[in-house]
Short mmCIF file of C-alpha atoms in Angstrom, two decimals:
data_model
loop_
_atom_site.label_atom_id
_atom_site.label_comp_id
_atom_site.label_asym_id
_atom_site.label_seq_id
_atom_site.Cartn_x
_atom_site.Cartn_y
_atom_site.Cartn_z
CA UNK A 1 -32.64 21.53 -33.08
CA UNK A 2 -33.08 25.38 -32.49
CA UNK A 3 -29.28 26.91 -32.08
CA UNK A 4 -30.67 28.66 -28.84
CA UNK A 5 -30.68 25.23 -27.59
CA UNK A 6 -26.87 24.29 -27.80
CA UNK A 7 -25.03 25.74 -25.07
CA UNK A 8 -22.00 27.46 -25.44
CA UNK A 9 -19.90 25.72 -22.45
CA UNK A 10 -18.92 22.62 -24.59
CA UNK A 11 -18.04 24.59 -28.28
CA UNK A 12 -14.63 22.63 -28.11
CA UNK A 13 -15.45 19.15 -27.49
CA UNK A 14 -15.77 17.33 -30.68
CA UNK A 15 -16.89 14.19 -28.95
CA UNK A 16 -20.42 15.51 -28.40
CA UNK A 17 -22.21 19.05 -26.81
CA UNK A 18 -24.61 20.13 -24.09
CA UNK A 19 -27.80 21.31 -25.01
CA UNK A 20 -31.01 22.66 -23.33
CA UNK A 21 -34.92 21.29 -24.06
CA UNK A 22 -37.67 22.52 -21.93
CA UNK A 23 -35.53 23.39 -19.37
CA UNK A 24 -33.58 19.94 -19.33
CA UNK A 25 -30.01 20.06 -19.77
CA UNK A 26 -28.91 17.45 -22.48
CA UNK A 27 -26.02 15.78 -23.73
CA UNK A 28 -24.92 14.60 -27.49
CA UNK A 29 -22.24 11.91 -27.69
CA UNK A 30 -21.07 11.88 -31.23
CA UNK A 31 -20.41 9.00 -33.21
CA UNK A 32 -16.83 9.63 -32.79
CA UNK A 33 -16.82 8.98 -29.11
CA UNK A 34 -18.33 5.81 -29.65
CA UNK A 35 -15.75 3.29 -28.24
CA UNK A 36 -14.74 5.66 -25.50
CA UNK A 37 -18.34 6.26 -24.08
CA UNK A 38 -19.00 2.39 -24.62
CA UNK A 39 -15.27 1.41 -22.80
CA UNK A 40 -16.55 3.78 -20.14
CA UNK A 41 -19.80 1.84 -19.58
CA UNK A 42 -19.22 -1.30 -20.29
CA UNK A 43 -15.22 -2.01 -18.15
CA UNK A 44 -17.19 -0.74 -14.59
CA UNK A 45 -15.69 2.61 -14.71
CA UNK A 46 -18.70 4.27 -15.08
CA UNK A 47 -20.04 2.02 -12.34
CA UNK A 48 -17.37 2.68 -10.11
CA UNK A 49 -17.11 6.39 -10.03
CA UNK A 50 -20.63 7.05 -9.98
CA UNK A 51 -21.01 4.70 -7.02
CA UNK A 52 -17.73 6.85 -5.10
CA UNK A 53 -19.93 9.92 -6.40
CA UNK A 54 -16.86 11.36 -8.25
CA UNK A 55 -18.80 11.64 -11.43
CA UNK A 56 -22.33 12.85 -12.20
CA UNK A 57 -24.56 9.85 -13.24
CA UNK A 58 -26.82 9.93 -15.94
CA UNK A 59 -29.52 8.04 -17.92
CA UNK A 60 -29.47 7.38 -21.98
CA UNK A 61 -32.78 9.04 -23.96
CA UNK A 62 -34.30 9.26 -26.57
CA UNK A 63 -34.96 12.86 -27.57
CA UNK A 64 -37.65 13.47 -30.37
CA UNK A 65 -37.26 16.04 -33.09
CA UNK A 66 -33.57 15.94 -32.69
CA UNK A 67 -32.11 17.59 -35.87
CA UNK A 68 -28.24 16.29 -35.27
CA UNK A 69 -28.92 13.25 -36.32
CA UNK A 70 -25.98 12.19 -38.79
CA UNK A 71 -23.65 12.65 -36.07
CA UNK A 72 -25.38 11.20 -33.20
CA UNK A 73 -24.67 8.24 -31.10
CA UNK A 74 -26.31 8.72 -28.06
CA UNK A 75 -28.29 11.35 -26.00
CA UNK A 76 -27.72 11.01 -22.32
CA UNK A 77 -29.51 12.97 -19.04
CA UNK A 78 -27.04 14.02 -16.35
CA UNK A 79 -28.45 14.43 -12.86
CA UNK A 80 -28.97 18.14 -12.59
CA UNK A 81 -26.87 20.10 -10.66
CA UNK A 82 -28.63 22.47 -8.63
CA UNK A 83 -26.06 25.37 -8.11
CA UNK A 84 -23.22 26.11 -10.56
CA UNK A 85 -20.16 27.49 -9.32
CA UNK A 86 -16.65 28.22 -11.44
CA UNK A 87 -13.03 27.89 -9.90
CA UNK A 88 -12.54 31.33 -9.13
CA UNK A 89 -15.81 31.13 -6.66
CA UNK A 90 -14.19 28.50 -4.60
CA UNK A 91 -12.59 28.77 -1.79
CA UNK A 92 -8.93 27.69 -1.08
CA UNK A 93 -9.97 24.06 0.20
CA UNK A 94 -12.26 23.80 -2.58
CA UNK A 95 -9.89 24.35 -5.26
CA UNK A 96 -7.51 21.73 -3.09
CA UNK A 97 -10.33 19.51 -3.16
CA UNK A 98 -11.45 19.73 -6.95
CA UNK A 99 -7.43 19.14 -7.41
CA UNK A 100 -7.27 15.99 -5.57
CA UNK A 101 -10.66 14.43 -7.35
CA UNK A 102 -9.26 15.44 -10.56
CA UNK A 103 -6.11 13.14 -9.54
CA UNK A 104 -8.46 10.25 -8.15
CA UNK A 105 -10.27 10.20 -12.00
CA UNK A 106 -6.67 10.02 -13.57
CA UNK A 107 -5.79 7.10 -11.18
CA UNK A 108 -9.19 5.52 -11.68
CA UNK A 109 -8.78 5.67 -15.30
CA UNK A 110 -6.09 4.14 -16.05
CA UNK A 111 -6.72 1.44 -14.32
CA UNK A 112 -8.97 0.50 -16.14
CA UNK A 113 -7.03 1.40 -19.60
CA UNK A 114 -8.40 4.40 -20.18
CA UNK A 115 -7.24 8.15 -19.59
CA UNK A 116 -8.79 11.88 -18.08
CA UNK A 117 -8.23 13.76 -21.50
CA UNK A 118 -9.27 16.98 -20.28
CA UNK A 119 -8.20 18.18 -16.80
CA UNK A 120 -10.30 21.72 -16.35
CA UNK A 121 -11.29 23.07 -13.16
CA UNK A 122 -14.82 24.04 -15.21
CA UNK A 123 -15.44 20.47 -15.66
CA UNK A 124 -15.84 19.86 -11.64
CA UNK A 125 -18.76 21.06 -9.57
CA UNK A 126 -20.02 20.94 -6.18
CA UNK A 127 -23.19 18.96 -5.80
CA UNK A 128 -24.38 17.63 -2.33
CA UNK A 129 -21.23 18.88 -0.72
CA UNK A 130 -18.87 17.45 -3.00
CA UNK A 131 -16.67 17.65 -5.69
CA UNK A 132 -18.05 15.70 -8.95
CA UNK A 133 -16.88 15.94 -12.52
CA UNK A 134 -19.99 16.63 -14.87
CA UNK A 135 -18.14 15.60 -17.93
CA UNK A 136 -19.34 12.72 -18.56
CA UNK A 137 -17.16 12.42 -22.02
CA UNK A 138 -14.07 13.52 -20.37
CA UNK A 139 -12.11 9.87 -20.90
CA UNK A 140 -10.34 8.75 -23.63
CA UNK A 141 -8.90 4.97 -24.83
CA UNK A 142 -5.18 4.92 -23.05
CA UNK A 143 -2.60 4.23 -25.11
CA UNK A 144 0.54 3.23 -24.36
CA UNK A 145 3.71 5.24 -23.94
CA UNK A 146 1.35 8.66 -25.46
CA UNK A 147 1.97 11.10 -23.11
CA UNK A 148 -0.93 12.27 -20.57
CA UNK A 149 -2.58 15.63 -22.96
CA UNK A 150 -4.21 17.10 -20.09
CA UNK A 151 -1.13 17.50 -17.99
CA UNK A 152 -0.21 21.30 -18.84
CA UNK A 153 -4.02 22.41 -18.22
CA UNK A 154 -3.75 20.33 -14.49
CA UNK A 155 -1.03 22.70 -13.70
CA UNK A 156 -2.74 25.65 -15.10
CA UNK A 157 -6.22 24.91 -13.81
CA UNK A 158 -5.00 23.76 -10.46
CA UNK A 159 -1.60 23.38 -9.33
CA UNK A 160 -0.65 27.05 -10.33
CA UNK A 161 -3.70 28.64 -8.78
CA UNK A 162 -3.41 26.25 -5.78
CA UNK A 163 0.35 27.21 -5.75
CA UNK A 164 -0.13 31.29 -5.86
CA UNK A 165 -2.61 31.64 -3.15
CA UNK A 166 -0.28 29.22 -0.84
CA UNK A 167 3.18 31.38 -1.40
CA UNK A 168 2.03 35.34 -2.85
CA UNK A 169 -1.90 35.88 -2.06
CA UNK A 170 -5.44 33.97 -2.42
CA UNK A 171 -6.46 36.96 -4.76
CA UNK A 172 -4.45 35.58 -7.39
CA UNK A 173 -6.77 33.17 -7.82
CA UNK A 174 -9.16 35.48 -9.47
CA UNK A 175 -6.62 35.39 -12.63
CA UNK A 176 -8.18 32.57 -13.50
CA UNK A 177 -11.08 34.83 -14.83
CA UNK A 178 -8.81 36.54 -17.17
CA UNK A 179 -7.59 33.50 -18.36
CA UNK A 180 -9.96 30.87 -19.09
CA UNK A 181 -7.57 28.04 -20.01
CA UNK A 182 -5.76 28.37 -16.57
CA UNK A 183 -3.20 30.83 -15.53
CA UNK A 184 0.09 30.60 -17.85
CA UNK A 185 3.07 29.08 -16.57
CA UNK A 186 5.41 31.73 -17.48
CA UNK A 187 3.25 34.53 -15.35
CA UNK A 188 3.00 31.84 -12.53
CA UNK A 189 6.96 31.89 -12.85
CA UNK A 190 7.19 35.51 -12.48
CA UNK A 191 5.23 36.03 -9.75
CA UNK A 192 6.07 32.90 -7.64
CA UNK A 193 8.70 33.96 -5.24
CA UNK A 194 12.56 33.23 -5.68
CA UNK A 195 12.36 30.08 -2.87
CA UNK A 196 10.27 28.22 -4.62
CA UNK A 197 12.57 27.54 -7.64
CA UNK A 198 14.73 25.91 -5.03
CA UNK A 199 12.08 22.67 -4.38
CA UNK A 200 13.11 20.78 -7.17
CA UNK A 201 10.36 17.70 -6.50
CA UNK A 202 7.72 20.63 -6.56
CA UNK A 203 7.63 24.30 -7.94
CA UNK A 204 10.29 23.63 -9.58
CA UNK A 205 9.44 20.54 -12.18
CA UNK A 206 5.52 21.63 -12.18
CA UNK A 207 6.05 25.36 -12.88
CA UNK A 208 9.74 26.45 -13.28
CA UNK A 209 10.95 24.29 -15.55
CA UNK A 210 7.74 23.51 -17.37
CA UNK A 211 7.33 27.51 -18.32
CA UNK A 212 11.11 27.76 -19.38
CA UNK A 213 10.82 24.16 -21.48
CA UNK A 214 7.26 25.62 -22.83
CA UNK A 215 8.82 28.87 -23.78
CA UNK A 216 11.87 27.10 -25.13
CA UNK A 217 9.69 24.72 -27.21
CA UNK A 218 7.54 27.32 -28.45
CA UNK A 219 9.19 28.70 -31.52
CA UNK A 220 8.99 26.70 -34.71
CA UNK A 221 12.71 26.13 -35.49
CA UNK A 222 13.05 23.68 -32.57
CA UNK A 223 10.88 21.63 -34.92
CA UNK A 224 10.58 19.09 -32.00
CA UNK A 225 8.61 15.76 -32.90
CA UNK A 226 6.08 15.05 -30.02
CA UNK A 227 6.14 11.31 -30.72
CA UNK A 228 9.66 10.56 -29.62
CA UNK A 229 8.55 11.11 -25.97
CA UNK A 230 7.55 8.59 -24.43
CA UNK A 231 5.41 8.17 -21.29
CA UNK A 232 4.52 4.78 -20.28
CA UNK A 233 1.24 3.86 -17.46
CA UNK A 234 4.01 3.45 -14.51
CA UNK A 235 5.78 6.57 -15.17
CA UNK A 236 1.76 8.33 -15.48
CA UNK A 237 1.16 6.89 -12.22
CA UNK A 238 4.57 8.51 -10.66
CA UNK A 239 3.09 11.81 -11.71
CA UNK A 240 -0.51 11.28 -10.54
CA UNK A 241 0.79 10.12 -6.98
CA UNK A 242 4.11 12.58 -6.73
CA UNK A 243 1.42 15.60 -7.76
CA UNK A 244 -1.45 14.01 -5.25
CA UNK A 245 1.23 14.43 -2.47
CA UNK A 246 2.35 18.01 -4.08
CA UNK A 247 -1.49 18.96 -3.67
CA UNK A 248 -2.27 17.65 0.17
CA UNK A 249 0.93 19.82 1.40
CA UNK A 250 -0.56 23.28 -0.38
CA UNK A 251 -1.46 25.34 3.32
CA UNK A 252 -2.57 29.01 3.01
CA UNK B 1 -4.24 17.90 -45.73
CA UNK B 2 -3.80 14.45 -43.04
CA UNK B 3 -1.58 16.38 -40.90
CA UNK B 4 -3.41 19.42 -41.09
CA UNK B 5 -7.00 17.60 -39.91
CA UNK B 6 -4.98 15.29 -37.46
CA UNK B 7 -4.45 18.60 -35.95
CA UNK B 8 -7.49 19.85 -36.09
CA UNK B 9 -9.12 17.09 -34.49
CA UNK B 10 -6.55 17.39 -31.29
CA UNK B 11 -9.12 18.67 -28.70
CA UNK B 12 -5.95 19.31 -26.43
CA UNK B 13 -2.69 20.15 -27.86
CA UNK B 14 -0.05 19.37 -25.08
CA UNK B 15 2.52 21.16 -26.95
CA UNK B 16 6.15 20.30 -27.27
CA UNK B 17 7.37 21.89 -24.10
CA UNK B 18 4.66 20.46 -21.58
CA UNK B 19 5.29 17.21 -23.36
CA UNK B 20 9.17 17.35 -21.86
CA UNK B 21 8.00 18.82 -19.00
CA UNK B 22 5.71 15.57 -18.19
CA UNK B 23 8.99 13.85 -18.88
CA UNK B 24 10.98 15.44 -16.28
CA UNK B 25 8.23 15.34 -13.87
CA UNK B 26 7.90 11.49 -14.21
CA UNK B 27 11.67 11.25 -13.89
CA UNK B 28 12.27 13.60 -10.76
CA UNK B 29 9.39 12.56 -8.94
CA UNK B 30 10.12 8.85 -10.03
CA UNK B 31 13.59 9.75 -8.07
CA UNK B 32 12.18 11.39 -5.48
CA UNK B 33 9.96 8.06 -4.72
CA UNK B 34 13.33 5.51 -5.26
CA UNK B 35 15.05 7.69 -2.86
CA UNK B 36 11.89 7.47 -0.41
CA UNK B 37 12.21 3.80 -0.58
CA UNK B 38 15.47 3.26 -0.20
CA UNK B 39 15.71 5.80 2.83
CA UNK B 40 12.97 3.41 4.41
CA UNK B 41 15.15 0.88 3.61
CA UNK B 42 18.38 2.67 5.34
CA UNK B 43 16.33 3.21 8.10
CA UNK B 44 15.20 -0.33 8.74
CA UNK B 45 18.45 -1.92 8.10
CA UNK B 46 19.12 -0.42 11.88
CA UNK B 47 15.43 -0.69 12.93
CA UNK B 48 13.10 -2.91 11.98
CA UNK B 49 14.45 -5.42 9.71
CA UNK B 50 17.32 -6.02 12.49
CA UNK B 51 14.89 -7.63 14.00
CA UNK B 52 13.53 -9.43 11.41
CA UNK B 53 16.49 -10.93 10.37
CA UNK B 54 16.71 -12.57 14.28
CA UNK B 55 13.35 -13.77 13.69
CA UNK B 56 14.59 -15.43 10.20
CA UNK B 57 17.51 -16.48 11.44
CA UNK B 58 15.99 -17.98 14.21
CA UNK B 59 13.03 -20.12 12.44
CA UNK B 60 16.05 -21.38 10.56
CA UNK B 61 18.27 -22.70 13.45
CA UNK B 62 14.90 -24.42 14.75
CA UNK B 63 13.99 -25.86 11.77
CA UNK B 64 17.79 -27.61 11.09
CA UNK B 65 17.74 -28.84 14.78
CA UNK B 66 14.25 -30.66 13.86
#
């Protein structure tokens, strides 16, 4: 494989990358996602949220003259999506909308054991008129009582974007091109206006508190072990629903 | 060296903070819901479940008289 043809959008993933051949945008599942992509296809989840259109669907090929071969699993062929837009494109509704899907995934998941490991905006497109996410390697196993891992990047993708345009000004949204893992909680704190510390059930958990526990949590000498928390599926399920609610009330 | 590629292989760190964070989320909004419920259930102590309880109450009287 020519390095022209890997594409630069999924450098972090190690469960597999996007590349290009004649045109044809491709995708490498690594050995290492094995048992997640074959949980995904195999326990109707795949099935499911392809049929609700809330995730691209794609065939399994067989590219020739593939030269990542020791790591290979599969090669799959999403449907192509004919316009690509980022968050900071979208409009207020579609950002709402993009939120709410991302929710729906999380809900679908783990009912079916399994869990959204990666909760960007990027991952979401528009095709025919709605919101679909395009990574197709985006779940993970569940296990039980392990926290949810994409739950800080929800709030900075979505809930703090969603959150600024609704109480200071839509143009805040554009921040999100300065910072490409969502905007940080601590900035969100800062310019969020005073009121808003004051609902508890909503600013105040998702971004309040989370920046001052993140900044609090940040230096080394708290030396805090991440495995004593524990998060089990009903208390994941709280979140998804309490934050679905959270989202539907946003108004410009 | 374990702990070091254990880390590396992390494809999202969650980090300490947003770990207590999810916590406290769970546990406010898992109050917020409780209290939710029982309101309903305040609330249809004088509505609803007044009524209810007639209807129970009832079936019962009819089915000792049969």
């Amino acid at each position: 494989m020519n390095s022209d043809d890997m594409l630069g959008s999924s450098f972090r993933d190690p469960s597999g990358f996007v590349f290009k051949r004649d045109g044809i945008i491709y995708r490498q599942i690594n050995k290492s996602y094995r048992a997640e992509y074959d949980k995904l296809m195999s326990s109707g989840l795949y099935t499911k949220l392809v049929e609700k259109k809330k995730l691209i669907a794609h065939s399994e090929v067989h590219v020739s003259g593939f030269g990542n071969e020791y790591n290979l699993y599969k090669i799959i062929q999403p449907e192509t999506v004919n316009f690509i837009s980022y968050p900071y494109d979208w409009s207020f509704t579609q950002l709402k909308d993009a939120a709410l899907l991302t929710l729906d995934l999380a809900r679908e998941a783990l009912n079916y054991n399994m869990i959204l490991k990666d909760a960007s905006a990027y991952n979401i497109q528009f095709h025919l008129g709605k919101p679909v996410l395009v990574d197709t390697l985006s779940f993970d196993l569940f296990v039980e009582n392990k926290p949810w891992s994409a739950y800080r990047q929800f709030c900075q993708h979505f809930l703090v974007p969603l959150a600024l345009a609704s109480l200071v000004d839509i143009r805040l949204v554009q921040l999100l091109k300065s910072y490409i893992d969502g905007i940080p909680l601590d900035l969100a704190s800062k310019l969020l206006p005073w009121k808003s510390r004051l609902d508890i059930f909503g600013f105040g958990v998702t971004i309040h508190a989370h920046s001052k526990l993140q900044k609090k949590y940040s230096y080394r000498k708290n030396n805090f072990d991440n495995r004593k928390v524990r998060i089990n599926k009903d208390q994941q399920r709280i979140i998804i629903e309490g934050y679905s609610i959270f989202v539907k009330m946003f108004r410009l | 060296m374990d702990t070091f590629l254990a880390k590396a292989n992390l494809y999202l760190d969650p980090g300490s903070g947003s770990i207590i964070a999810q916590l406290l989320a769970a546990t406010v909004l898992g109050f917020g819901i409780l209290l939710r419920v029982f309101w309903k259930r305040i609330t249809g102590f004088f509505t609803c479940n007044k009524i209810t309880s007639v209807v129970e109450n009832n079936n019962e009287e009819s089915n000792n008289e049969q």
